PDB file of C-alpha atoms and ligand atoms in Angstrom:
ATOM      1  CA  UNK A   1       4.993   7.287 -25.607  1.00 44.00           C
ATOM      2  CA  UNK A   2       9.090   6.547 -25.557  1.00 46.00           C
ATOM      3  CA  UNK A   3      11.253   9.250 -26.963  1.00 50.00           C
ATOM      4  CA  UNK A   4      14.767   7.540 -26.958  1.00 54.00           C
ATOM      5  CA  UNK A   5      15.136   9.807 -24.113  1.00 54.00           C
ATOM      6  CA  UNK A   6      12.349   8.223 -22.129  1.00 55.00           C
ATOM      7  CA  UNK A   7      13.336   4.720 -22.964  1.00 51.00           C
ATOM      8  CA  UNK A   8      16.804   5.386 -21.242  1.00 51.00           C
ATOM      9  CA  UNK A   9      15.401   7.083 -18.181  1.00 52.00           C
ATOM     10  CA  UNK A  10      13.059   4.251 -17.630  1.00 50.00           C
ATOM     11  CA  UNK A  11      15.962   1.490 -18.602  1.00 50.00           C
ATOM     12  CA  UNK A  12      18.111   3.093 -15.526  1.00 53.00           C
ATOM     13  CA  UNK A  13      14.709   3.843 -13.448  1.00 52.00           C
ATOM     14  CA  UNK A  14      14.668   0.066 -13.830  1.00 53.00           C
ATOM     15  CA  UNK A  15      17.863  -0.948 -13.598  1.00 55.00           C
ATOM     16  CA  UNK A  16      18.028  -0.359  -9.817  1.00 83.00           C
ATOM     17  CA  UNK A  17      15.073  -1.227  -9.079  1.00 90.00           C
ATOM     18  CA  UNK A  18      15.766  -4.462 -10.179  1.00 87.00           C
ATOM     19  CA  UNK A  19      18.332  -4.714  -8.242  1.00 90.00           C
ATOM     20  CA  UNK A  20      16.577  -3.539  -5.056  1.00 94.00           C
ATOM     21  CA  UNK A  21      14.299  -6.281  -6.419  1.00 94.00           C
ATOM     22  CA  UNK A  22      11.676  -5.090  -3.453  1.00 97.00           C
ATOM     23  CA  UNK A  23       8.861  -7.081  -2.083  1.00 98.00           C
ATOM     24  CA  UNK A  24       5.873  -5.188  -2.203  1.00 98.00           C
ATOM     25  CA  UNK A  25       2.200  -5.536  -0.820  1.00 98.00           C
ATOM     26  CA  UNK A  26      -0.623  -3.104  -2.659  1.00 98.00           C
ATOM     27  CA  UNK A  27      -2.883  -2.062   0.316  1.00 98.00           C
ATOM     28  CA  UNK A  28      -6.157  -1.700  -1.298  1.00 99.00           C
ATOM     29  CA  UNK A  29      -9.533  -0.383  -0.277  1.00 98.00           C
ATOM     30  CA  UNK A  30     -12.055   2.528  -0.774  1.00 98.00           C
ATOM     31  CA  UNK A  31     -11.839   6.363   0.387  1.00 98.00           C
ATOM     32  CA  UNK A  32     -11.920   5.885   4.357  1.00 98.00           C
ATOM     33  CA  UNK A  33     -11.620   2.276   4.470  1.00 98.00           C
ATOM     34  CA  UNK A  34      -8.664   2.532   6.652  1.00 98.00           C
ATOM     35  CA  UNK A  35      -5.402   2.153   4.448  1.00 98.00           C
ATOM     36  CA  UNK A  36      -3.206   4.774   6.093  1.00 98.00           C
ATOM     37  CA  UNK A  37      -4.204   4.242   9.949  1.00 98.00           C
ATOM     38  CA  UNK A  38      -3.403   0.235   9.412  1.00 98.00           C
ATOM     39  CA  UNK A  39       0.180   0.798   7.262  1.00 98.00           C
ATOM     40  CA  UNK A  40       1.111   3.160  10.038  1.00 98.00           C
ATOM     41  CA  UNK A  41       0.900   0.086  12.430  1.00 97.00           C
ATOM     42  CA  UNK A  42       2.597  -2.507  10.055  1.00 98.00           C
ATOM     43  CA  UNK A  43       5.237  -0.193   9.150  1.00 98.00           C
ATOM     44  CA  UNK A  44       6.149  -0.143  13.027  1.00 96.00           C
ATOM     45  CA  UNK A  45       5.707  -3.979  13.639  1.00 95.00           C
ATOM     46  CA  UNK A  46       6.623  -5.170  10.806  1.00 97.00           C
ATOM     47  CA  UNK A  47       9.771  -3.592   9.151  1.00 96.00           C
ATOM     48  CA  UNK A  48       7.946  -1.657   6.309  1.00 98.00           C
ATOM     49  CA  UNK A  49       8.022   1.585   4.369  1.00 98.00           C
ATOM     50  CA  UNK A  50       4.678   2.938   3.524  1.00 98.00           C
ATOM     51  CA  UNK A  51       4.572   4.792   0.596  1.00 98.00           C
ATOM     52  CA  UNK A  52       0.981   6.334   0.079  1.00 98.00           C
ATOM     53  CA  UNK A  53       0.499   7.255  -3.597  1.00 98.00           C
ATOM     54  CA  UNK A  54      -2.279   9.987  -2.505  1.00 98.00           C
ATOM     55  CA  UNK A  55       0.645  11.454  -0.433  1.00 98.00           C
ATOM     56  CA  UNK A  56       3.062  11.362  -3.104  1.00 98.00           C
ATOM     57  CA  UNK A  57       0.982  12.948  -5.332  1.00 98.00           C
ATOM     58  CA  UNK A  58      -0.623  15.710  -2.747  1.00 98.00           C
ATOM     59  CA  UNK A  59       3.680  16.328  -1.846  1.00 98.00           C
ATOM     60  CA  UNK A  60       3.574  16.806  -5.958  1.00 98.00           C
ATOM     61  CA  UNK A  61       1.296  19.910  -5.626  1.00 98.00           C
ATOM     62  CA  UNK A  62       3.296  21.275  -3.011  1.00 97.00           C
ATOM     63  CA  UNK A  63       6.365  21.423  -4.347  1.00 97.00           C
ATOM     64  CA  UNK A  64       5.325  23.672  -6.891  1.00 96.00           C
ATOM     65  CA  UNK A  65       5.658  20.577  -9.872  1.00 96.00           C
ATOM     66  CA  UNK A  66       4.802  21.374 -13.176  1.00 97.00           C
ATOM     67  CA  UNK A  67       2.551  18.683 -12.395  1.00 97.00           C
ATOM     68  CA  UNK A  68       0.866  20.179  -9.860  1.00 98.00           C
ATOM     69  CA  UNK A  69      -2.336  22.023 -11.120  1.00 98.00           C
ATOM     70  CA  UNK A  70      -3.343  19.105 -13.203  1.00 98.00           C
ATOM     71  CA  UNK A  71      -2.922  16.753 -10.353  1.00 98.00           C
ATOM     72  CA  UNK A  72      -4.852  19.058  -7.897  1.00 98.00           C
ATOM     73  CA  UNK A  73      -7.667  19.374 -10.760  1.00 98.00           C
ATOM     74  CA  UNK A  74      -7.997  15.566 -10.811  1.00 98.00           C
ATOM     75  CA  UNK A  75      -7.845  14.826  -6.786  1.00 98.00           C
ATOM     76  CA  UNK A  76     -10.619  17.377  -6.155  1.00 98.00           C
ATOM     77  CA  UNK A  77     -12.624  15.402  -9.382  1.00 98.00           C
ATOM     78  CA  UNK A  78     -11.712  12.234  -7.647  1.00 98.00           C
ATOM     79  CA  UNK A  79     -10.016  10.957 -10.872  1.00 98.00           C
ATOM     80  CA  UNK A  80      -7.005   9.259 -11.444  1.00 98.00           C
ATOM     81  CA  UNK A  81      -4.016  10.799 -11.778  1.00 98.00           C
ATOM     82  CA  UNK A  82      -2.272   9.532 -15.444  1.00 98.00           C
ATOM     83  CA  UNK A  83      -0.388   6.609 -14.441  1.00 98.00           C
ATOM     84  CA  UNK A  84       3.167   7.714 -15.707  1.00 98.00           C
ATOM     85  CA  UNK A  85       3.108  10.252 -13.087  1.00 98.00           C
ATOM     86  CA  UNK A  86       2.128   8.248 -10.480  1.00 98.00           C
ATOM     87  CA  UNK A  87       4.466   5.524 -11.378  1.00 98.00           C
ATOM     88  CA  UNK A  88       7.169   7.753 -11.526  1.00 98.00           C
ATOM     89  CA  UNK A  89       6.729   9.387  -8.015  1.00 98.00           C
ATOM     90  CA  UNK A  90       6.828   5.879  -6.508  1.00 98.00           C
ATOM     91  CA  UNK A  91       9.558   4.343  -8.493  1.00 97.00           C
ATOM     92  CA  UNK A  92      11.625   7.397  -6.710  1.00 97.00           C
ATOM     93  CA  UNK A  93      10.296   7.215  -3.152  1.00 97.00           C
ATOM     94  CA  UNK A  94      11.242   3.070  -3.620  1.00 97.00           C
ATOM     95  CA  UNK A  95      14.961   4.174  -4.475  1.00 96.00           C
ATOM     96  CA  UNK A  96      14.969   6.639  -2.134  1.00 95.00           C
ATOM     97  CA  UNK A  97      13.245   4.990   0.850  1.00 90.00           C
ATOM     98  CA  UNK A  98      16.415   2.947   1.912  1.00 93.00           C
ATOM     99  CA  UNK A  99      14.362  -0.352   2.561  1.00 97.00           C
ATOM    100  CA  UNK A 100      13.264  -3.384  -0.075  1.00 96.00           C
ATOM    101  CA  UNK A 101       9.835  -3.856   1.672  1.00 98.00           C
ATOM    102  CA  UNK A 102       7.201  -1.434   0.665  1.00 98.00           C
ATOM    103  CA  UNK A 103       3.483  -1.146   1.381  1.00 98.00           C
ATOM    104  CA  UNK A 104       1.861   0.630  -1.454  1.00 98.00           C
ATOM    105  CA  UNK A 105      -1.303   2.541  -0.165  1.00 98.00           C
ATOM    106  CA  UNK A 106      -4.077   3.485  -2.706  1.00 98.00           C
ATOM    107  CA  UNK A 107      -2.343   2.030  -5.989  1.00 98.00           C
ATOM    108  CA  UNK A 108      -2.916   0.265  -8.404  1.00 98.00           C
ATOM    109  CA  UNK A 109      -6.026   2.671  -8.967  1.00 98.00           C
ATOM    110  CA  UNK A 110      -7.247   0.799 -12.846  1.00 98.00           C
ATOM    111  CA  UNK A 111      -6.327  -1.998 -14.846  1.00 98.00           C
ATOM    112  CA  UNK A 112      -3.893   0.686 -16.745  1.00 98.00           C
ATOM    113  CA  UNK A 113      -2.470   1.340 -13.297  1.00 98.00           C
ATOM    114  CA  UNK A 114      -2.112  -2.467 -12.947  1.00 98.00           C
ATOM    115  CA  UNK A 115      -0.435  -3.197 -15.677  1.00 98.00           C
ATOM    116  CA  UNK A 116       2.148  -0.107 -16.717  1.00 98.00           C
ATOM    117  CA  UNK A 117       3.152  -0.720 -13.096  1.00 98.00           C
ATOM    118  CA  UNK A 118       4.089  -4.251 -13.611  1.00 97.00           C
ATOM    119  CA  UNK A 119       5.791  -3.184 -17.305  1.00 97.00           C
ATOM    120  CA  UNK A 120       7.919  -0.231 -16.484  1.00 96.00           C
ATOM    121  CA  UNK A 121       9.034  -1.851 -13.101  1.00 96.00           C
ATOM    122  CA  UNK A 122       8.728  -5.071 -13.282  1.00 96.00           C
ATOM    123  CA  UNK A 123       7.869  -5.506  -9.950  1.00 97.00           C
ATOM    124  CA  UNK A 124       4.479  -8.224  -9.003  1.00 97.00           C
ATOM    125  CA  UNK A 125       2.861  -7.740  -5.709  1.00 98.00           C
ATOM    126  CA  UNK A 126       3.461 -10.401  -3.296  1.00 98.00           C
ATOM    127  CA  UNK A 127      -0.560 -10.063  -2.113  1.00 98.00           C
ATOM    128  CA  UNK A 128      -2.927  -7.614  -2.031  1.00 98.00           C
ATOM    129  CA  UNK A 129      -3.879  -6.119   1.364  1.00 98.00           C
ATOM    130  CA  UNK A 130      -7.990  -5.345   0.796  1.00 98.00           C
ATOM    131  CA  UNK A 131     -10.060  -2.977   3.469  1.00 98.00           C
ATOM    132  CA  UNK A 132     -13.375  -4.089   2.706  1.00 98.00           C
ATOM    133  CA  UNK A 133     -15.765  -1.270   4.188  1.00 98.00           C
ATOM    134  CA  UNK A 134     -19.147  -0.364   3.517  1.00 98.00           C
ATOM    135  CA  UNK A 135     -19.616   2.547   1.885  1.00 98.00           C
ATOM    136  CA  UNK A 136     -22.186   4.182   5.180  1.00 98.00           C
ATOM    137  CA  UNK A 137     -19.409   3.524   7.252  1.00 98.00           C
ATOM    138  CA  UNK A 138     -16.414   5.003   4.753  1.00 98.00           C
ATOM    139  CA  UNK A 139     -18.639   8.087   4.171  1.00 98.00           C
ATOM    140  CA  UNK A 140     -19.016   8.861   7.876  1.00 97.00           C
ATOM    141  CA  UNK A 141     -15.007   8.505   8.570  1.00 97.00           C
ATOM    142  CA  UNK A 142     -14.482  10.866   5.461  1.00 97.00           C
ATOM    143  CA  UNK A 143     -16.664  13.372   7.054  1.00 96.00           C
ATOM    144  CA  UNK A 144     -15.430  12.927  10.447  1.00 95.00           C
ATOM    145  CA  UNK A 145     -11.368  13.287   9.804  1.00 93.00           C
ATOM    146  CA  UNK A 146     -11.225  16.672   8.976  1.00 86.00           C
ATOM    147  CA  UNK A 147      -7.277  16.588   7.424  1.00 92.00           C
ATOM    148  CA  UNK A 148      -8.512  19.595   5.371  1.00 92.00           C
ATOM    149  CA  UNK A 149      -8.527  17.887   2.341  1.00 94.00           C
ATOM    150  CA  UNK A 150     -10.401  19.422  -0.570  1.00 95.00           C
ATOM    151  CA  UNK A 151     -11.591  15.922  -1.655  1.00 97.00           C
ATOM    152  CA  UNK A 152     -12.949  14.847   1.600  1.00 97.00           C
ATOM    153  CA  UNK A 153     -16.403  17.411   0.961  1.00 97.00           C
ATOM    154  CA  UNK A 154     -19.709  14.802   0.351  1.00 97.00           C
ATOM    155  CA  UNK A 155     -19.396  15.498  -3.790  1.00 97.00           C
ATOM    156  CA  UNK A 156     -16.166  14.590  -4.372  1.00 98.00           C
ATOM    157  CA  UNK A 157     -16.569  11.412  -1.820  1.00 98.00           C
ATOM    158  CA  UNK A 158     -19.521  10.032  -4.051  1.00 98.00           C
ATOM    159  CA  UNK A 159     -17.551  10.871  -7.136  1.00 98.00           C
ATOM    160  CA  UNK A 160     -14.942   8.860  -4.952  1.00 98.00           C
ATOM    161  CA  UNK A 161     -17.068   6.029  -4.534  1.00 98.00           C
ATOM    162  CA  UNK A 162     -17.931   5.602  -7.985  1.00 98.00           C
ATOM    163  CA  UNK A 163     -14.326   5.418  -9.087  1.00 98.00           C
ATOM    164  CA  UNK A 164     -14.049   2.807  -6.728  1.00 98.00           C
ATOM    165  CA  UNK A 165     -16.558   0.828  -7.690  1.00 98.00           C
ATOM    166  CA  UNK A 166     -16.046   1.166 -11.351  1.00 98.00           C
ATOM    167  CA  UNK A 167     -11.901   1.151 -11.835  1.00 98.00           C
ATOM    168  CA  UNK A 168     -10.648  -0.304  -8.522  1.00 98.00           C
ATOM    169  CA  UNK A 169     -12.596  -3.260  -7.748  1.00 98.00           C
ATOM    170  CA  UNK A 170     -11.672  -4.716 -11.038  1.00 98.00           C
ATOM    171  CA  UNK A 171      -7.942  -4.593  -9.849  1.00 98.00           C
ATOM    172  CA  UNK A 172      -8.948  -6.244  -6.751  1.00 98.00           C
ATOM    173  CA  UNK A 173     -10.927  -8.588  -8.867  1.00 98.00           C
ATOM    174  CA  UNK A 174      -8.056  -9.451 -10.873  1.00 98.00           C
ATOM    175  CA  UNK A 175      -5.324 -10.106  -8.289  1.00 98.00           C
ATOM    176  CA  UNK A 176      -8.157 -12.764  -6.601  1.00 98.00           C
ATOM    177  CA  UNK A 177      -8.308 -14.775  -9.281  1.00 98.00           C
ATOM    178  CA  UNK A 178      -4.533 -15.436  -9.017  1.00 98.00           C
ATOM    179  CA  UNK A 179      -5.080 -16.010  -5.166  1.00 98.00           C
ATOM    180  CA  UNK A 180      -3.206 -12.674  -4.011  1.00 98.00           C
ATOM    181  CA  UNK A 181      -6.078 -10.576  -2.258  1.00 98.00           C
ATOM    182  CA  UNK A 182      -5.748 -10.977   1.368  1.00 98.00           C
ATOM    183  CA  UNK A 183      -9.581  -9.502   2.358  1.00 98.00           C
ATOM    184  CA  UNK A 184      -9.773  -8.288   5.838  1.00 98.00           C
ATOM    185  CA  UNK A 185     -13.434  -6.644   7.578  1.00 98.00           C
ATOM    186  CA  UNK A 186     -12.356  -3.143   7.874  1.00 98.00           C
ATOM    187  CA  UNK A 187     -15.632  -2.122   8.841  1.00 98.00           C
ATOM    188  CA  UNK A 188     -14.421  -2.800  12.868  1.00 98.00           C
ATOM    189  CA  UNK A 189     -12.423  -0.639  15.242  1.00 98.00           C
ATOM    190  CA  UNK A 190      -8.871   0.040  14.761  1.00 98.00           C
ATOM    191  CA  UNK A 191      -7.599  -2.163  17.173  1.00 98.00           C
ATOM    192  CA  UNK A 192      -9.927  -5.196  15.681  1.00 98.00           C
ATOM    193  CA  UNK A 193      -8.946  -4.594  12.169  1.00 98.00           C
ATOM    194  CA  UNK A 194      -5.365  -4.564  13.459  1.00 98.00           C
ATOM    195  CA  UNK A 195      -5.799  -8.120  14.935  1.00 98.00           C
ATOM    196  CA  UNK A 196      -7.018  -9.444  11.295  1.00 98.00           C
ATOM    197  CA  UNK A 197      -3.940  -7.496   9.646  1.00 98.00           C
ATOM    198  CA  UNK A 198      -1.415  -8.862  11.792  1.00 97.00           C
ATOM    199  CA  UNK A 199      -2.600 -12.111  11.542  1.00 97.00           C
ATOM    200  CA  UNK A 200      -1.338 -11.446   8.079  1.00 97.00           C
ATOM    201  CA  UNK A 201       2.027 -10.661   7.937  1.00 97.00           C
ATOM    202  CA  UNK A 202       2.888 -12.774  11.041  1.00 88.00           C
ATOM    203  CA  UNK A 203       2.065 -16.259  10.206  1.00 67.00           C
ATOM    204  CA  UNK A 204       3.410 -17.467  13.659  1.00 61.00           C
ATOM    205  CA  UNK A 205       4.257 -20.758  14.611  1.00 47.00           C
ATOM    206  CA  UNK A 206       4.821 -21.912  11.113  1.00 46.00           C
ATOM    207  CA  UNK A 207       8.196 -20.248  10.602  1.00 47.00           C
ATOM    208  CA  UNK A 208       9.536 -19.879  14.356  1.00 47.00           C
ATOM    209  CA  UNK A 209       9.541 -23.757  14.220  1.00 47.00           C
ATOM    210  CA  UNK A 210      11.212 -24.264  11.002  1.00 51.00           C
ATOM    211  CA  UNK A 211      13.951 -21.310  12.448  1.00 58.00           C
ATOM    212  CA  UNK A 212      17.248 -23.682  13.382  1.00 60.00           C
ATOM    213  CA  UNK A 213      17.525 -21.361  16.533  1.00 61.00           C
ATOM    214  CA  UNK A 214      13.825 -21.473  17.465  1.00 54.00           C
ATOM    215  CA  UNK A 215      15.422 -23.175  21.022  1.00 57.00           C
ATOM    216  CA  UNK A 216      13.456 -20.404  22.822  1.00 62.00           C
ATOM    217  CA  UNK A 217      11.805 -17.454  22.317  1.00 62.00           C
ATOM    218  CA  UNK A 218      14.470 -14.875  23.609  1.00 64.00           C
ATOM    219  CA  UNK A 219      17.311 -17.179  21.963  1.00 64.00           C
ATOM    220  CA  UNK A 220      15.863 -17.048  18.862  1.00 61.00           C
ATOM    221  CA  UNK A 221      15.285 -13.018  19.544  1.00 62.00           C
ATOM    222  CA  UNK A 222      19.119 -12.706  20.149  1.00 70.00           C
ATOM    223  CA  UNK A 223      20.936 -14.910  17.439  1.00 69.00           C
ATOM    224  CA  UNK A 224      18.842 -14.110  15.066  1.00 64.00           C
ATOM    225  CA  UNK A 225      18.776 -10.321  15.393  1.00 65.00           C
ATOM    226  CA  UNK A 226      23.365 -11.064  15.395  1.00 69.00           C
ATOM    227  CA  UNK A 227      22.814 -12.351  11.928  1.00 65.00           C
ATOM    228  CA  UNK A 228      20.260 -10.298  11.147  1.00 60.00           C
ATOM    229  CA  UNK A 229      17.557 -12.495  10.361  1.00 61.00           C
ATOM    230  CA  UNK A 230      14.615 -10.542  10.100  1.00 56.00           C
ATOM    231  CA  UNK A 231      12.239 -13.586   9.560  1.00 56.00           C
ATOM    232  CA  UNK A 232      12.718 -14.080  12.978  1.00 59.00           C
ATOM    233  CA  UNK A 233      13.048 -10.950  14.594  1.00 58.00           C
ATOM    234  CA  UNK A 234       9.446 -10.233  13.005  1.00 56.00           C
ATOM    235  CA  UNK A 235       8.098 -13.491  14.459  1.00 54.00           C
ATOM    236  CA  UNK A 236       9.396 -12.352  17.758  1.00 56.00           C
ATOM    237  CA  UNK A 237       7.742  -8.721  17.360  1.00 56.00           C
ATOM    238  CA  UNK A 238       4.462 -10.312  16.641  1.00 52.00           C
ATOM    239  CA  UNK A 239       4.605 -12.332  19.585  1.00 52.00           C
ATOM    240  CA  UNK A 240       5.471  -9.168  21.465  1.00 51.00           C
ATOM    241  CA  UNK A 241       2.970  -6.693  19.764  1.00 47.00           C
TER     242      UNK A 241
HETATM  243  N1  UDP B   1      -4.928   9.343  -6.665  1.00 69.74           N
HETATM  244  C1  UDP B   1      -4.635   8.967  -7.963  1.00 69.74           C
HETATM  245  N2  UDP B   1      -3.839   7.883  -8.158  1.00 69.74           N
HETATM  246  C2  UDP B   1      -3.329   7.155  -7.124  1.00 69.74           C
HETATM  247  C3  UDP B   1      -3.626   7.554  -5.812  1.00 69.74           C
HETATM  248  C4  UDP B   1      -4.444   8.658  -5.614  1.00 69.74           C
HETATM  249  O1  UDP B   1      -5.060   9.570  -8.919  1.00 69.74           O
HETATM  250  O2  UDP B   1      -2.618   6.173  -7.389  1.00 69.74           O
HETATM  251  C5  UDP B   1      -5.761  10.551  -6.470  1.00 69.74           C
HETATM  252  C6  UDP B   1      -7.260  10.299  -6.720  1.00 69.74           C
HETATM  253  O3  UDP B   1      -7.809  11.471  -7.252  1.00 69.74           O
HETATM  254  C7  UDP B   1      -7.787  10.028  -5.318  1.00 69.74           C
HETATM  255  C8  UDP B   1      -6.943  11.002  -4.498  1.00 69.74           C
HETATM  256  O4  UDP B   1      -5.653  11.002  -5.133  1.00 69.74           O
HETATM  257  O5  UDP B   1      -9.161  10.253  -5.197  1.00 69.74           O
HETATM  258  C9  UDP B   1      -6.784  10.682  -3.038  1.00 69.74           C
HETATM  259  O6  UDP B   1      -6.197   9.415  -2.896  1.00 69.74           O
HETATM  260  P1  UDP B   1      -5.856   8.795  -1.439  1.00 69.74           P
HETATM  261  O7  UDP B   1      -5.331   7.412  -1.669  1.00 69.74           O
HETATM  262  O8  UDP B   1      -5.016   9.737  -0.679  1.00 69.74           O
HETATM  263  O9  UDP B   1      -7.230   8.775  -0.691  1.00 69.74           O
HETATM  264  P2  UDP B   1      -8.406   7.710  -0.564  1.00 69.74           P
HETATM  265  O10 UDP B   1      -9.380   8.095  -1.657  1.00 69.74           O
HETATM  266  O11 UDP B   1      -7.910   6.326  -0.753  1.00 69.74           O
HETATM  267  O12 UDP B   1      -8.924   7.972   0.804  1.00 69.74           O
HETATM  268 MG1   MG B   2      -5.099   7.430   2.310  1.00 69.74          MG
END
């Protein structure tokens, strides 16, 4: 690692991140658990960009990357993709995504995911989003969607599942014991999971009280959306919603 080259790349890479300074939430879970339907409905409730690493990495192959066979090699192994590359994909859909709240879907992967995340950006989750699905129930969406992917055949799922089990949990495990998993049953419906995740990120009557314009509802809607305090404006969507 760290030609002097790299080390400059990554020190500007940094430098605006850090001063995007994003909040971001890692929504974790296995294959099927339910990551991209649910980030779809918090992006569009609650002000996010969802940046799926799988996606990022799948938009790798297709653009013809130099990248791109050794990345297509891995997904169809279920592996993980070196972290560098994935790391590097995301730092650049963050600058480029023209918003400082990010969900990040299906990363951190491993502990070495984990942690040259937090060193080259600098950048700690404020929770961790978990879909906690059995695997029955994972394996029979996987089979079911039919998105033509060339992982989603029954060998690479149990290769999958294993990867799961044996790398990601551990990150899960990790961010618990500092009291930043957030666990929801994803084993439910859509709509029922939704419930749980919303409950989440719109903690309601806490903040619309403390708000200095929480006179009523629709006041609160209109002075806060003048100033532009989002705080409120998401309080009032998750009343809506
Ligand atoms: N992948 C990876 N690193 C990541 C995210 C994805 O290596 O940070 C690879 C890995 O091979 C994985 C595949 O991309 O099995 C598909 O990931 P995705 O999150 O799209 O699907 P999921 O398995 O969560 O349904
Ligand atoms: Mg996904």
């Amino acid at each position: 690692m760290g030609t002097v080259v790299d080390a400059a790349a990554k020190k500007e890479a940094n430098g605006s991140l850090a001063d995007l300074n994003p909040t971001v939430v890692f929504v974790l879970g296995g294959p099927g658990s339910g990551k991209g339907t649910q980030c779809a409905n918090i992006v569009q409730h609650f002000g996010y960009t969802h940046l799926s690493a799988g996606d990022l990495l799948r938009a790798e192959i297709k653009s013809g990357s130099e990248n791109g066979t050794m990345i297509s090699n891995m997904i169809k192994e279920g592996k993980i993709v070196p972290s560098e590359v994935t790391i590097k994909l995301l730092q650049r859909a963050m600058l480029e995504g023209g918003n400082d709240k990010f969900l990040i879907d299906g990363f951190p992967r491993n502990e070495e995911n984990r942690a040259a995340f937090e060193d080259v950006t600098k950048i700690e989750p404020s929770f961790v989003l978990f879909f906690d699905c059995s695997e029955e129930e994972m394996e029979r969406r996987l089979l079911g969607r039919n998105q033509g992917r060339e992982d989603d055949n029954i060998e690479t799922i149990r290769k999958r599942f294993k990867v799961f089990l044996e790398s990601s949990l551990p990150v899960i495990e990790y961010y618990n014991s500092k009291g930043k998993v957030r666990k929801i049953d994803a084993g439910r419906p859509v709509e029922e999971v939704y419930e749980s995740v919303k409950a989440i990120f719109a903690p309601k009557n806490e903040k619309l009280t403390k708000c200095p314009f929480s006179l009523s509802l629709m006041l609160t809607f209109s002075v806060c959306r003048l100033i532009n305090c989002c705080k409120c404006v998401q309080d009032f969507r998750s009343y809506v919603y």
